Short mmCIF file of C-alpha atoms and ligand atoms in Angstrom, two decimals:
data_model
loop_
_atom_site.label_atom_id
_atom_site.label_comp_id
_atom_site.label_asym_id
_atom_site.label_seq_id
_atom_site.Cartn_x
_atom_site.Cartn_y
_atom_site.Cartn_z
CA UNK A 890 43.94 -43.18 45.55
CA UNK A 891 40.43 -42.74 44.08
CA UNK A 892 37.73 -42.43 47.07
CA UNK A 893 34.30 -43.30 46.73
CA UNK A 894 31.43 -40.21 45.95
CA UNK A 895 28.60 -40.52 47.27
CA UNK A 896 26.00 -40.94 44.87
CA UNK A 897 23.50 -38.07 45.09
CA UNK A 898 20.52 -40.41 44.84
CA UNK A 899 19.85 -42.37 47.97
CA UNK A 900 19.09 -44.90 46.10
CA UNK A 901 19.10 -47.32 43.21
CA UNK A 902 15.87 -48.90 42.09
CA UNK A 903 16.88 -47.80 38.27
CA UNK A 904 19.80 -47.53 35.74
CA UNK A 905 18.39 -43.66 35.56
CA UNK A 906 19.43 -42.98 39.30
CA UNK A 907 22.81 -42.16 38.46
CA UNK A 908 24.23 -39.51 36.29
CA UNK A 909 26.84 -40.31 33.60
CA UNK A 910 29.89 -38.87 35.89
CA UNK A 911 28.19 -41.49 38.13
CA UNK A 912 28.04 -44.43 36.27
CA UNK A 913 31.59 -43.53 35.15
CA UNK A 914 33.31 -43.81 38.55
CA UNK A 915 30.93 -46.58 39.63
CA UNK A 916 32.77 -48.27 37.01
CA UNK A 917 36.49 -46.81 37.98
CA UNK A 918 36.22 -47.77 41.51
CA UNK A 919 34.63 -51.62 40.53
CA UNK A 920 38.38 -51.93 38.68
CA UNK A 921 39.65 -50.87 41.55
CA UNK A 922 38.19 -52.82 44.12
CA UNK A 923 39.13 -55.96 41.24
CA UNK A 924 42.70 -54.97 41.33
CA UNK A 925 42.47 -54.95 44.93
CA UNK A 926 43.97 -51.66 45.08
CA UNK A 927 41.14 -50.13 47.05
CA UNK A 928 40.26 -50.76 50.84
CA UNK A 929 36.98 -49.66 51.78
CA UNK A 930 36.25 -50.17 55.71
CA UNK A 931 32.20 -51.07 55.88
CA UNK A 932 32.48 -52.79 59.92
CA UNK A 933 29.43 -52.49 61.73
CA UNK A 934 27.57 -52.23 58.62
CA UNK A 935 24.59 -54.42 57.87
CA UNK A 936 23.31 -54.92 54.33
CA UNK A 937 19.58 -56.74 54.58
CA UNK A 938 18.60 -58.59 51.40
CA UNK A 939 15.00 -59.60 50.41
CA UNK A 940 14.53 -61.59 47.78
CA UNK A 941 11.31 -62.37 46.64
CA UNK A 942 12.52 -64.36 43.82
CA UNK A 943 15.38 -66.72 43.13
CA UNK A 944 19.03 -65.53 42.73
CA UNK A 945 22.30 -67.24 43.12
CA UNK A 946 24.36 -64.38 41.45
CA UNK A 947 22.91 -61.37 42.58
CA UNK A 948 22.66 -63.43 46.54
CA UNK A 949 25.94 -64.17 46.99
CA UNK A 950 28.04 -61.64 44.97
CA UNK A 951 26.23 -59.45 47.35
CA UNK A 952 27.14 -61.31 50.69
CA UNK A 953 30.66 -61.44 49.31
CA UNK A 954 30.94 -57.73 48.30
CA UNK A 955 29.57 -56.96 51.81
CA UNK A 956 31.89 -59.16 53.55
CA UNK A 957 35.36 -58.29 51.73
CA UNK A 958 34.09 -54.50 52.78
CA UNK A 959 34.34 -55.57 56.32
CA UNK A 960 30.25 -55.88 56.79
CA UNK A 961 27.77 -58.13 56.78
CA UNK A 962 24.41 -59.29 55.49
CA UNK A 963 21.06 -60.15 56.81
CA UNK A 964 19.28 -62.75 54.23
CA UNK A 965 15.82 -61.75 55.01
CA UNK A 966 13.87 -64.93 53.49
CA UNK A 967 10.40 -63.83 52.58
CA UNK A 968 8.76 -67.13 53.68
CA UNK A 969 10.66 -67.12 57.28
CA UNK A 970 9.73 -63.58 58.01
CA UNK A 971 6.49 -62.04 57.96
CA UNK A 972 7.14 -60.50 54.49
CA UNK A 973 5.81 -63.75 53.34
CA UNK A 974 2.36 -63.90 55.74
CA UNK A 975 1.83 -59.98 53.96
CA UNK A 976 2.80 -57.25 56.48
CA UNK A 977 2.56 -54.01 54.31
CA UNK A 978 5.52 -52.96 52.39
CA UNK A 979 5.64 -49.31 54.20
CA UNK A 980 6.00 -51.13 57.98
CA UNK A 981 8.68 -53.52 57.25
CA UNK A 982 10.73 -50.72 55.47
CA UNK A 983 10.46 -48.73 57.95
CA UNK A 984 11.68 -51.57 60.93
CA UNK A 985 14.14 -52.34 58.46
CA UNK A 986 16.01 -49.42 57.95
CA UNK A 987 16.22 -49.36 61.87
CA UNK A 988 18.95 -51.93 61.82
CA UNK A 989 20.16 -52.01 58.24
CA UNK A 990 22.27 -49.78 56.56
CA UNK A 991 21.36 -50.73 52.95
CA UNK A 992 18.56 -53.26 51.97
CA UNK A 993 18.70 -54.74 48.73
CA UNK A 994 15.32 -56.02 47.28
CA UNK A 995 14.48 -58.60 44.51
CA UNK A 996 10.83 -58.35 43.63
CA UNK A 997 8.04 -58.35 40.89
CA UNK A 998 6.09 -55.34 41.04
CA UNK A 999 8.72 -52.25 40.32
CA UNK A 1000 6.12 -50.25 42.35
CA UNK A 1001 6.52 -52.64 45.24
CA UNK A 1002 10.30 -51.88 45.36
CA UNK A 1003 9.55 -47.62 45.18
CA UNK A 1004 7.10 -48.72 47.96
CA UNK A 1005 10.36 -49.83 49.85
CA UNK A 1006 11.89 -46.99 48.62
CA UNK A 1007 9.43 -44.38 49.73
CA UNK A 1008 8.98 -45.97 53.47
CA UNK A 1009 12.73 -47.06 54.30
CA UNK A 1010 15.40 -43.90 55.94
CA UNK A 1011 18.54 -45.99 54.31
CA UNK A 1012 19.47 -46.65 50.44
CA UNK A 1013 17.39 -49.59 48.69
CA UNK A 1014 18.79 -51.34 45.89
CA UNK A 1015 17.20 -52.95 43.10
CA UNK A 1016 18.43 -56.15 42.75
CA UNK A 1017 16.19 -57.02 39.79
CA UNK A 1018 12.32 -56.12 39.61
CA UNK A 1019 9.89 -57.13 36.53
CA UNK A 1020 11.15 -53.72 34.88
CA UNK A 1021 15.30 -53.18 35.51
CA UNK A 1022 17.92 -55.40 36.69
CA UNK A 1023 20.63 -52.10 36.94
CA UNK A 1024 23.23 -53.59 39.08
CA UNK A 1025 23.42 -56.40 36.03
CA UNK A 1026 23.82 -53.53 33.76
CA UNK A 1027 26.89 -52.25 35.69
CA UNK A 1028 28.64 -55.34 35.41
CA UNK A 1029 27.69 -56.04 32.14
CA UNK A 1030 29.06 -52.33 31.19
CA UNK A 1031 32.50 -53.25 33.53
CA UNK A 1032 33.08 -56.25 31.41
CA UNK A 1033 32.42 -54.90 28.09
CA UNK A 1034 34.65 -51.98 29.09
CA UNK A 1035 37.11 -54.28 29.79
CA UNK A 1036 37.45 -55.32 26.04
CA UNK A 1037 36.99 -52.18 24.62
CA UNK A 1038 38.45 -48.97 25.81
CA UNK A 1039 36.31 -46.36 24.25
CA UNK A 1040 32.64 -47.33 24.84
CA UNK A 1041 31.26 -44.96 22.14
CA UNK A 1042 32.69 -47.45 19.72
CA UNK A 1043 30.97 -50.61 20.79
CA UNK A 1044 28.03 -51.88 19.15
CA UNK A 1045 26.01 -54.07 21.78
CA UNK A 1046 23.34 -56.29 20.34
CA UNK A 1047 20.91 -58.11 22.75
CA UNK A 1048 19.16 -61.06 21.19
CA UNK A 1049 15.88 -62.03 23.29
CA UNK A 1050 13.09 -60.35 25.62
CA UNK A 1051 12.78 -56.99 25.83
CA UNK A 1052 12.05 -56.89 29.89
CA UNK A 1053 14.36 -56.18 32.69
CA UNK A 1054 17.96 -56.77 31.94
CA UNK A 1055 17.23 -55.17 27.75
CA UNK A 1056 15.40 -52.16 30.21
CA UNK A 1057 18.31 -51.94 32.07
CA UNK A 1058 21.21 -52.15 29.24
CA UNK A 1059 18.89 -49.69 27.33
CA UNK A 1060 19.24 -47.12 30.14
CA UNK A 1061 23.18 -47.79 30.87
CA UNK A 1062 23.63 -47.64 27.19
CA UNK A 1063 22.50 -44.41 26.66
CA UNK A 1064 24.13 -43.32 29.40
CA UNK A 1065 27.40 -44.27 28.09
CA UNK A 1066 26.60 -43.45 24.44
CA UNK A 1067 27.17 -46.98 23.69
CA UNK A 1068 24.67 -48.20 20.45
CA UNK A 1069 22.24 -50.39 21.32
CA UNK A 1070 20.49 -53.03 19.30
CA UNK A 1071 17.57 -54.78 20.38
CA UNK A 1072 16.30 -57.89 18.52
CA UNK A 1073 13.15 -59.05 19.62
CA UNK A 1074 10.17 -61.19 18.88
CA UNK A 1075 7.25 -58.81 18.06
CA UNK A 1076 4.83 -58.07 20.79
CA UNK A 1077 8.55 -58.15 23.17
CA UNK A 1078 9.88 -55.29 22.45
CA UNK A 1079 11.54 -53.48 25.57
CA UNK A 1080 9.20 -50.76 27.64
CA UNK A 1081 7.93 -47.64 25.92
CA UNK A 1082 8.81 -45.80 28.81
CA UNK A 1083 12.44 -47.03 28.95
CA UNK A 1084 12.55 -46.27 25.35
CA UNK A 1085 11.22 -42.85 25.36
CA UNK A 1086 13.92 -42.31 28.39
CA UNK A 1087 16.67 -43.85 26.40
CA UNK A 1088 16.30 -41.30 23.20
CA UNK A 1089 15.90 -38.14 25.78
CA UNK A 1090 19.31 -39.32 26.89
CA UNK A 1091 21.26 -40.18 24.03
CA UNK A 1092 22.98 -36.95 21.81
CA UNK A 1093 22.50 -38.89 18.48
CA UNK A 1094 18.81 -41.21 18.83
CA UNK A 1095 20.08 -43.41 15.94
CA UNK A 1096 21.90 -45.30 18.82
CA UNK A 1097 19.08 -46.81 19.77
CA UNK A 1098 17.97 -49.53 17.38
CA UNK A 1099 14.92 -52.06 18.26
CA UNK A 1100 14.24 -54.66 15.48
CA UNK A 1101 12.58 -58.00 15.37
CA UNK A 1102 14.94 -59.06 12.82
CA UNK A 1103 18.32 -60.88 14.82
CA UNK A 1104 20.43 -61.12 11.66
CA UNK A 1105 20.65 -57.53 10.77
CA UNK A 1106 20.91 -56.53 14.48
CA UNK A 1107 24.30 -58.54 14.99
CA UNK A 1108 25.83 -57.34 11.39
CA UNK A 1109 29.29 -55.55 12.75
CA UNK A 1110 28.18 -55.80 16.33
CA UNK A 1111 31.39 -55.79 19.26
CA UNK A 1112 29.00 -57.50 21.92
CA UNK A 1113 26.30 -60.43 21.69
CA UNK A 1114 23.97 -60.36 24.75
CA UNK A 1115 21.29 -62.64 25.77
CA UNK A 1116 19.07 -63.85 28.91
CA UNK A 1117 16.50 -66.47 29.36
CA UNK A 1118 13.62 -66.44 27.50
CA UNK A 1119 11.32 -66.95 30.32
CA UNK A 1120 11.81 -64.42 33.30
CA UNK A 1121 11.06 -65.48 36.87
CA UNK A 1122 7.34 -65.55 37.48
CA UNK A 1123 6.65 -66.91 33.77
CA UNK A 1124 6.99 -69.87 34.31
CA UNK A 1125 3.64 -70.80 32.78
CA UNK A 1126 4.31 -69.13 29.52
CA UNK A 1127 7.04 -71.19 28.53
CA UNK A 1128 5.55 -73.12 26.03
CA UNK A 1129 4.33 -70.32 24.52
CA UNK A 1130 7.40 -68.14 24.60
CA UNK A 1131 9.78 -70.92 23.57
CA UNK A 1132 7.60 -70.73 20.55
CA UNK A 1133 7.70 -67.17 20.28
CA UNK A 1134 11.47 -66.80 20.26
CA UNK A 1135 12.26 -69.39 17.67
CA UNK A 1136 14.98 -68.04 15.74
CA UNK A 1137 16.12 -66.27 18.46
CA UNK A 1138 18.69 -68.10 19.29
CA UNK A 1139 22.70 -66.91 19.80
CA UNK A 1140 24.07 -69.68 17.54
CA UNK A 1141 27.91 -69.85 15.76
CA UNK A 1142 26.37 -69.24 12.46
CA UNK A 1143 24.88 -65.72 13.96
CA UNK A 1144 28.05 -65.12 16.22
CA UNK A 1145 29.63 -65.30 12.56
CA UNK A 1146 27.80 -62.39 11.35
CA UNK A 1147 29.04 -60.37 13.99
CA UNK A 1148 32.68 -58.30 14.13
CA UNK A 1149 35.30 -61.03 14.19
CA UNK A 1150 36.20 -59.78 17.83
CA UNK A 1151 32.83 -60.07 19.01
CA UNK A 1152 32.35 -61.23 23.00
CA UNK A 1153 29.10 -62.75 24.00
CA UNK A 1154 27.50 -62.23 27.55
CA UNK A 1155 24.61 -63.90 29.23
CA UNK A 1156 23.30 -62.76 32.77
CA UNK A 1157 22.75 -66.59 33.89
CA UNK A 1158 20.97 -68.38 34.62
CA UNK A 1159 21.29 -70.02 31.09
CA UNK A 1160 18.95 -72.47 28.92
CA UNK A 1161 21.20 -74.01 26.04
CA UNK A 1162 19.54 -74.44 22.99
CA UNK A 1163 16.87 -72.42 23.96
CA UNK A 1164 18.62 -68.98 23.69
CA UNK A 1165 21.71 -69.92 23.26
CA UNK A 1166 23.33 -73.05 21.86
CA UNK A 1167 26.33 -74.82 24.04
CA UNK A 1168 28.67 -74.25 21.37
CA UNK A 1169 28.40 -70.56 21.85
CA UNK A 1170 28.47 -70.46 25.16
CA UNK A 1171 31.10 -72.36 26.02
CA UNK A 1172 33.22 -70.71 22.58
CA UNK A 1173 36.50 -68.74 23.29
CA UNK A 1174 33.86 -65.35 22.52
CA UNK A 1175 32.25 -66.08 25.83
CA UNK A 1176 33.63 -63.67 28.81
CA UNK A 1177 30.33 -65.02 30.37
CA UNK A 1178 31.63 -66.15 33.74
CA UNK A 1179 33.92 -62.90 33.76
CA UNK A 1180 31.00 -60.73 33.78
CA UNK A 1181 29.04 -62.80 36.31
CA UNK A 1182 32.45 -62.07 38.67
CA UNK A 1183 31.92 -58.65 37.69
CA UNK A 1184 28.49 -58.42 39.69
CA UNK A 1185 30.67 -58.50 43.01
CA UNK A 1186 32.98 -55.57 42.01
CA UNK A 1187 30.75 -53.12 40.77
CA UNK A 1188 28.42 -54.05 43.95
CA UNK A 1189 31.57 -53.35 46.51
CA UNK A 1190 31.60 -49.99 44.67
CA UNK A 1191 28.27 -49.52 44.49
CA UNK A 1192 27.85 -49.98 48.61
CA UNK A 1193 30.92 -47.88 49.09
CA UNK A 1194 29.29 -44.92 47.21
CA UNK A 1195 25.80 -45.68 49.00
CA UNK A 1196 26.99 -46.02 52.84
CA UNK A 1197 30.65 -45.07 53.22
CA UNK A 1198 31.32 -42.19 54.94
N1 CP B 572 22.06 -62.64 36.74
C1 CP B 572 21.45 -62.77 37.91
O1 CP B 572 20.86 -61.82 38.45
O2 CP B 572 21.53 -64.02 38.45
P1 CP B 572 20.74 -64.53 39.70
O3 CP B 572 19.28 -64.63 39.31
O4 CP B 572 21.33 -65.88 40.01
O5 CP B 572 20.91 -63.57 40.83
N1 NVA B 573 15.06 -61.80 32.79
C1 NVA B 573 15.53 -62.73 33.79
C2 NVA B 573 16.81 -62.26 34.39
C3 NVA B 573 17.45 -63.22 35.35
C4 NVA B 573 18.69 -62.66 35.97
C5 NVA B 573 14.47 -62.90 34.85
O1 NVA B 573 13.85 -61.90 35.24
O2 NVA B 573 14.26 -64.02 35.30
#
């Protein structure tokens, strides 16, 4: 039976904190843990989650992966503890980690989750920051991997904003030598530095494509991706993005341009006819609400390799 490793980062704030063997049997044990042919014992360990932002997803496919491991979570509400009245980063880390095992964080600032990172003895995770959403990227990889055996074949075009989850997918992409298409609005493409990462990483660089043009970027593509147009915290840029992004949108008549076998993910929360239309989501190409199950699998593996012993 396949046993967790332990990862030989203590933590993941980044899609770059694992190595490709890594990634690899993050992703064996997640099918694993889904065919419930793998019992990991995590009693008497506590996973604390602070979420600075909104999540239903990443919140409770957390909780659950904790609790089906035999552990349990603290939900550390910024605005009921004194995270929220602005005691320094580097002094709740450090109380923290006295009674958690594992804390994951959901913040703005990347910097503020390193911060957590720098100050806290046991593993943070990042579940999403302004720059990566990696624990997205795992399930998004799971799912995809699920369609197609041999990930150096797929073609994986992401239709939107080039911030956290495109970071993110960039990153795991790479990693996996999957090709990666960004299409973009100008002036959103994804982070230079993710980008300069990305090429180090990948053998041939052509697999790394960012265009601001949607309809070439799906021709032939295995996997349609998309995410809201306005991220958490932009809330008063929507008029202006919704502008931005017009023609952005995953319709049928793009999903036509695409291989004929083409899925289509979305990370969720989801704006229809904004980028995405209803037909498209709800189409038999969708493996949408598979992939948002697959954010509890690859997180039961990804605690196992973390805190098991
Ligand atoms: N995809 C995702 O992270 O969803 P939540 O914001 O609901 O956690
Ligand atoms: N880009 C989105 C992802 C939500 C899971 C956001 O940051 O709000």
């Amino acid at each position: 039976m396949i046993k967790p490793i332990r990862l030989a980062n203590n933590n993941f704030l980044s899609s770059l904190d694992i190595s490709i063997d890594e990634i690899t049997h993050i992703l064996e044990l997640s099918r694993n843990f889904k065919n419930k042919k793998l019992n990991i014992d995590l009693s008497n360990k506590v996973l604390g989650l602070i979420f600075d932002k909104s999540s239903t997803r990443t919140r409770v496919s957390f909780q659950v992966a904790m609790s089906r491991l035999g552990g349990t979570t603290i939900d550390l509400n910024p605005t009921t503890s004194q995270i929220g009245r602005g005691e320094p980063i580097k002094d709740t880390a450090r109380v923290l980690s006295r009674y958690c095992d594992v804390i994951a964080i959901r913040t703005f600032d990347h910097s503020d989750l390193e911060e957590y990172a720098k100050w806290s003895t046991k593993p943070v995770i990042n579940a999403l920051t302004d720059l990566e959403h990696p624990c997205q990227a795992l399930a998004d990889f799971l799912t995809i991997h699920e369609e197609f055996l041999d990930l150096k074949d797929v073609v994986l075009t992401f239709i939107g904003d080039g911030n956290n989850v495109a970071n993110s997918l960039i990153l795991c992409g790479a990693l996996l030598g999957v090709e990666v298409r960004i299409a973009c609005p100008k002036g959103y493409e994804p982070n230079p530095w993710v980008i300069k990462k990305a090429y180090e990483i990948y053998k041939n660089k052509y697999l790394l494509k960012i265009t601001n043009d949607p309809n070439t970027a799906v021709l032939g593509a295995n996997v349609l991706y998309t995410d809201v147009w306005s991220s958490m915290g932009e809330e008063n840029k929507k008029d202006e993005k919704d502008k931005d992004f017009n023609g952005f949108t995953i319709t049928n008549d793009l999903v036509s341009k695409a291989d004929k076998n083409a899925i289509i993910l979305h990370c969720l929360p989801a704006y229809r006819s904004k980028e995405i239309t209803d037909e498209a989501f709800e189409s038999k190409n969708s493996r949408i609400f598979e992939q948002a199950e697959n954010r509890m699998h690859v997180q039961q593996a990804l605690l196992a390799c973390l805190i098991s012993r």
